[in-house]
């Protein structure tokens, strides 16, 4: 069994419901949810939009591999109405975004998935909810605790 941390975000539709449904589907399909952060309203990052985001973090215990988790998350995103992920750093409004942030202390780089999430340490909207549920978890490349990364922003 592994411990996986997720970042969840949404900025269109019924945002609160989007996060709740996505968390429930992750629990149903990917493993046991151990913690969910509060929901944080944040400004869009990396693009302009009039629609503020709601972001959260989720901790789960899972028997799935990182690639199986990625497939599961992408299926949930499609099911909830997101046809494709952002590409080449071009971001847009989204009904749901599920990002696998950490998987145990695994470091992985494939064309489809990089762990830890390569931008998580630069994003307050990721670190703030993650620090709420996992302040002492350590970034496996930077060797810093989540709470310390948050303080560095």
PDB file of C-alpha atoms in Angstrom:
ATOM      1  CA  UNK A   1       0.000   0.000   0.000  1.00  0.00           C
ATOM      2  CA  UNK A   2       1.173   3.506  -0.816  1.00  0.00           C
ATOM      3  CA  UNK A   3       0.295   6.961   0.427  1.00  0.00           C
ATOM      4  CA  UNK A   4      -0.641   9.340  -2.378  1.00  0.00           C
ATOM      5  CA  UNK A   5      -1.325  13.055  -2.169  1.00  0.00           C
ATOM      6  CA  UNK A   6      -3.536  14.854  -4.671  1.00  0.00           C
ATOM      7  CA  UNK A   7      -4.180  18.452  -5.598  1.00  0.00           C
ATOM      8  CA  UNK A   8      -7.761  19.160  -6.710  1.00  0.00           C
ATOM      9  CA  UNK A   9      -8.952  22.302  -8.444  1.00  0.00           C
ATOM     10  CA  UNK A  10     -11.963  23.701 -10.260  1.00  0.00           C
ATOM     11  CA  UNK A  11     -12.992  27.127 -11.520  1.00  0.00           C
ATOM     12  CA  UNK A  12     -16.196  26.583 -13.514  1.00  0.00           C
ATOM     13  CA  UNK A  13     -19.553  25.047 -12.777  1.00  0.00           C
ATOM     14  CA  UNK A  14     -20.620  24.287  -9.218  1.00  0.00           C
ATOM     15  CA  UNK A  15     -17.078  24.368  -7.829  1.00  0.00           C
ATOM     16  CA  UNK A  16     -17.762  22.961  -4.377  1.00  0.00           C
ATOM     17  CA  UNK A  17     -19.791  20.080  -5.819  1.00  0.00           C
ATOM     18  CA  UNK A  18     -17.049  19.406  -8.400  1.00  0.00           C
ATOM     19  CA  UNK A  19     -14.479  18.920  -5.622  1.00  0.00           C
ATOM     20  CA  UNK A  20     -16.785  16.777  -3.499  1.00  0.00           C
ATOM     21  CA  UNK A  21     -17.741  14.515  -6.402  1.00  0.00           C
ATOM     22  CA  UNK A  22     -14.118  14.163  -7.558  1.00  0.00           C
ATOM     23  CA  UNK A  23     -12.986  13.250  -4.024  1.00  0.00           C
ATOM     24  CA  UNK A  24     -15.807  10.717  -3.712  1.00  0.00           C
ATOM     25  CA  UNK A  25     -14.915   9.125  -7.053  1.00  0.00           C
ATOM     26  CA  UNK A  26     -11.237   8.909  -6.064  1.00  0.00           C
ATOM     27  CA  UNK A  27     -12.314   7.196  -2.838  1.00  0.00           C
ATOM     28  CA  UNK A  28     -14.548   4.789  -4.753  1.00  0.00           C
ATOM     29  CA  UNK A  29     -12.026   3.894  -7.452  1.00  0.00           C
ATOM     30  CA  UNK A  30      -8.503   4.465  -6.152  1.00  0.00           C
ATOM     31  CA  UNK A  31      -8.237   3.828  -2.419  1.00  0.00           C
ATOM     32  CA  UNK A  32      -9.078   4.929   1.089  1.00  0.00           C
ATOM     33  CA  UNK A  33      -9.253   8.685   1.610  1.00  0.00           C
ATOM     34  CA  UNK A  34      -7.447   9.499   4.843  1.00  0.00           C
ATOM     35  CA  UNK A  35      -7.772  13.296   4.814  1.00  0.00           C
ATOM     36  CA  UNK A  36      -9.216  16.133   2.766  1.00  0.00           C
ATOM     37  CA  UNK A  37      -8.250  19.753   3.315  1.00  0.00           C
ATOM     38  CA  UNK A  38     -10.562  22.699   3.518  1.00  0.00           C
ATOM     39  CA  UNK A  39     -11.427  24.348   0.210  1.00  0.00           C
ATOM     40  CA  UNK A  40      -9.334  27.398  -0.676  1.00  0.00           C
ATOM     41  CA  UNK A  41     -10.452  30.076  -3.111  1.00  0.00           C
ATOM     42  CA  UNK A  42      -7.522  31.186  -5.268  1.00  0.00           C
ATOM     43  CA  UNK A  43      -6.792  33.272  -8.320  1.00  0.00           C
ATOM     44  CA  UNK A  44      -5.970  31.500 -11.609  1.00  0.00           C
ATOM     45  CA  UNK A  45      -2.282  30.642 -11.976  1.00  0.00           C
ATOM     46  CA  UNK A  46      -0.570  30.762 -15.349  1.00  0.00           C
ATOM     47  CA  UNK A  47      -3.494  32.279 -17.269  1.00  0.00           C
ATOM     48  CA  UNK A  48      -6.118  35.010 -17.060  1.00  0.00           C
ATOM     49  CA  UNK A  49      -9.701  34.197 -16.159  1.00  0.00           C
ATOM     50  CA  UNK A  50     -12.573  35.904 -14.399  1.00  0.00           C
ATOM     51  CA  UNK A  51     -13.299  32.614 -12.642  1.00  0.00           C
ATOM     52  CA  UNK A  52     -11.609  32.023  -9.276  1.00  0.00           C
ATOM     53  CA  UNK A  53     -10.543  28.502  -8.362  1.00  0.00           C
ATOM     54  CA  UNK A  54     -11.469  26.322  -5.444  1.00  0.00           C
ATOM     55  CA  UNK A  55      -8.522  24.127  -4.498  1.00  0.00           C
ATOM     56  CA  UNK A  56      -8.074  21.293  -2.034  1.00  0.00           C
ATOM     57  CA  UNK A  57      -5.636  18.532  -1.173  1.00  0.00           C
ATOM     58  CA  UNK A  58      -6.420  14.893  -0.522  1.00  0.00           C
ATOM     59  CA  UNK A  59      -4.420  12.108   1.131  1.00  0.00           C
ATOM     60  CA  UNK A  60      -5.176   8.483   0.337  1.00  0.00           C
ATOM     61  CA  UNK A  61      -3.923   4.974   0.899  1.00  0.00           C
ATOM     62  CA  UNK A  62      -3.904   3.021  -2.351  1.00  0.00           C
ATOM     63  CA  UNK A  63      -2.846  -0.275  -3.847  1.00  0.00           C
ATOM     64  CA  UNK A  64      -2.763   1.268  -7.329  1.00  0.00           C
ATOM     65  CA  UNK A  65       0.468   2.172  -9.082  1.00  0.00           C
ATOM     66  CA  UNK A  66       1.159   5.791 -10.041  1.00  0.00           C
ATOM     67  CA  UNK A  67       0.227   5.088 -13.662  1.00  0.00           C
ATOM     68  CA  UNK A  68      -3.007   3.389 -12.598  1.00  0.00           C
ATOM     69  CA  UNK A  69      -3.800   6.439 -10.454  1.00  0.00           C
ATOM     70  CA  UNK A  70      -3.129   8.714 -13.430  1.00  0.00           C
ATOM     71  CA  UNK A  71      -5.485   6.669 -15.614  1.00  0.00           C
ATOM     72  CA  UNK A  72      -8.124   6.727 -12.879  1.00  0.00           C
ATOM     73  CA  UNK A  73      -7.835  10.507 -12.433  1.00  0.00           C
ATOM     74  CA  UNK A  74      -8.023  11.187 -16.151  1.00  0.00           C
ATOM     75  CA  UNK A  75     -11.121   8.998 -16.368  1.00  0.00           C
ATOM     76  CA  UNK A  76     -12.760  10.956 -13.542  1.00  0.00           C
ATOM     77  CA  UNK A  77     -11.844  14.257 -15.210  1.00  0.00           C
ATOM     78  CA  UNK A  78     -13.425  13.127 -18.491  1.00  0.00           C
ATOM     79  CA  UNK A  79     -16.497  11.814 -16.687  1.00  0.00           C
ATOM     80  CA  UNK A  80     -16.978  15.164 -14.932  1.00  0.00           C
ATOM     81  CA  UNK A  81     -16.711  17.063 -18.213  1.00  0.00           C
ATOM     82  CA  UNK A  82     -13.054  17.888 -18.796  1.00  0.00           C
ATOM     83  CA  UNK A  83     -12.156  16.595 -22.253  1.00  0.00           C
ATOM     84  CA  UNK A  84      -8.370  17.066 -22.082  1.00  0.00           C
ATOM     85  CA  UNK A  85      -5.512  18.247 -19.869  1.00  0.00           C
ATOM     86  CA  UNK A  86      -3.624  21.485 -20.401  1.00  0.00           C
ATOM     87  CA  UNK A  87      -0.723  21.146 -22.800  1.00  0.00           C
ATOM     88  CA  UNK A  88       2.566  22.948 -23.360  1.00  0.00           C
ATOM     89  CA  UNK A  89       1.985  25.268 -20.402  1.00  0.00           C
ATOM     90  CA  UNK A  90      -1.254  26.629 -21.872  1.00  0.00           C
ATOM     91  CA  UNK A  91      -3.865  26.639 -19.123  1.00  0.00           C
ATOM     92  CA  UNK A  92      -7.593  27.267 -19.341  1.00  0.00           C
ATOM     93  CA  UNK A  93     -10.750  27.197 -17.250  1.00  0.00           C
ATOM     94  CA  UNK A  94     -11.583  23.716 -16.045  1.00  0.00           C
ATOM     95  CA  UNK A  95     -14.431  21.935 -14.369  1.00  0.00           C
ATOM     96  CA  UNK A  96     -11.976  19.690 -12.500  1.00  0.00           C
ATOM     97  CA  UNK A  97      -8.229  19.167 -12.288  1.00  0.00           C
ATOM     98  CA  UNK A  98      -6.760  16.204 -10.431  1.00  0.00           C
ATOM     99  CA  UNK A  99      -2.993  16.278  -9.993  1.00  0.00           C
ATOM    100  CA  UNK A 100      -1.051  13.479  -8.351  1.00  0.00           C
ATOM    101  CA  UNK A 101       1.461  15.396  -6.236  1.00  0.00           C
ATOM    102  CA  UNK A 102       3.339  12.746  -4.255  1.00  0.00           C
ATOM    103  CA  UNK A 103       3.369   8.958  -4.163  1.00  0.00           C
ATOM    104  CA  UNK A 104       5.291   7.762  -1.120  1.00  0.00           C
ATOM    105  CA  UNK A 105       8.798   9.116  -1.688  1.00  0.00           C
ATOM    106  CA  UNK A 106       8.874   8.006  -5.319  1.00  0.00           C
ATOM    107  CA  UNK A 107      10.770  10.048  -7.885  1.00  0.00           C
ATOM    108  CA  UNK A 108       9.495   9.289 -11.399  1.00  0.00           C
ATOM    109  CA  UNK A 109       9.820  10.970 -14.767  1.00  0.00           C
ATOM    110  CA  UNK A 110       7.917   9.628 -17.753  1.00  0.00           C
ATOM    111  CA  UNK A 111       6.310  11.413 -20.700  1.00  0.00           C
ATOM    112  CA  UNK A 112       2.909  10.975 -19.002  1.00  0.00           C
ATOM    113  CA  UNK A 113       3.720  11.524 -15.318  1.00  0.00           C
ATOM    114  CA  UNK A 114       6.377  13.233 -13.226  1.00  0.00           C
ATOM    115  CA  UNK A 115       6.601  12.679  -9.464  1.00  0.00           C
ATOM    116  CA  UNK A 116       6.809  14.610  -7.349  1.00  0.00           C
ATOM    117  CA  UNK A 117       4.650  17.059  -9.277  1.00  0.00           C
ATOM    118  CA  UNK A 118       7.240  19.334 -10.902  1.00  0.00           C
ATOM    119  CA  UNK A 119       5.571  22.660 -10.040  1.00  0.00           C
ATOM    120  CA  UNK A 120       4.022  21.915  -6.660  1.00  0.00           C
ATOM    121  CA  UNK A 121       6.702  23.720  -4.645  1.00  0.00           C
ATOM    122  CA  UNK A 122       6.028  26.966  -6.536  1.00  0.00           C
ATOM    123  CA  UNK A 123       2.252  26.994  -6.148  1.00  0.00           C
ATOM    124  CA  UNK A 124       0.601  28.418  -3.059  1.00  0.00           C
ATOM    125  CA  UNK A 125      -2.728  26.946  -4.169  1.00  0.00           C
ATOM    126  CA  UNK A 126      -1.115  23.498  -3.866  1.00  0.00           C
ATOM    127  CA  UNK A 127       1.017  23.982  -0.769  1.00  0.00           C
ATOM    128  CA  UNK A 128      -1.567  25.725   1.391  1.00  0.00           C
ATOM    129  CA  UNK A 129      -4.136  22.894   1.392  1.00  0.00           C
ATOM    130  CA  UNK A 130      -1.401  20.236   1.346  1.00  0.00           C
ATOM    131  CA  UNK A 131       0.272  21.798   4.400  1.00  0.00           C
ATOM    132  CA  UNK A 132      -3.065  21.574   6.204  1.00  0.00           C
ATOM    133  CA  UNK A 133      -3.244  17.770   5.863  1.00  0.00           C
ATOM    134  CA  UNK A 134       0.448  16.842   5.546  1.00  0.00           C
ATOM    135  CA  UNK A 135       2.673  19.557   7.022  1.00  0.00           C
ATOM    136  CA  UNK A 136       5.496  17.139   7.815  1.00  0.00           C
ATOM    137  CA  UNK A 137       5.456  15.206   4.533  1.00  0.00           C
ATOM    138  CA  UNK A 138       8.743  15.676   2.736  1.00  0.00           C
ATOM    139  CA  UNK A 139       9.351  16.597  -0.889  1.00  0.00           C
ATOM    140  CA  UNK A 140      11.549  13.709  -2.091  1.00  0.00           C
ATOM    141  CA  UNK A 141      13.767  15.866  -4.325  1.00  0.00           C
ATOM    142  CA  UNK A 142      13.998  19.086  -2.346  1.00  0.00           C
ATOM    143  CA  UNK A 143      14.190  17.283   1.025  1.00  0.00           C
ATOM    144  CA  UNK A 144      12.039  19.933   2.639  1.00  0.00           C
ATOM    145  CA  UNK A 145       8.800  19.524   4.555  1.00  0.00           C
ATOM    146  CA  UNK A 146       5.608  20.797   2.946  1.00  0.00           C
ATOM    147  CA  UNK A 147       5.125  23.352   5.719  1.00  0.00           C
ATOM    148  CA  UNK A 148       8.617  24.725   5.071  1.00  0.00           C
ATOM    149  CA  UNK A 149       8.034  24.925   1.318  1.00  0.00           C
ATOM    150  CA  UNK A 150       4.837  26.848   2.006  1.00  0.00           C
ATOM    151  CA  UNK A 151       6.714  29.304   4.231  1.00  0.00           C
ATOM    152  CA  UNK A 152       9.274  29.872   1.450  1.00  0.00           C
ATOM    153  CA  UNK A 153       6.632  31.202  -0.973  1.00  0.00           C
TER     154      UNK A 153
END
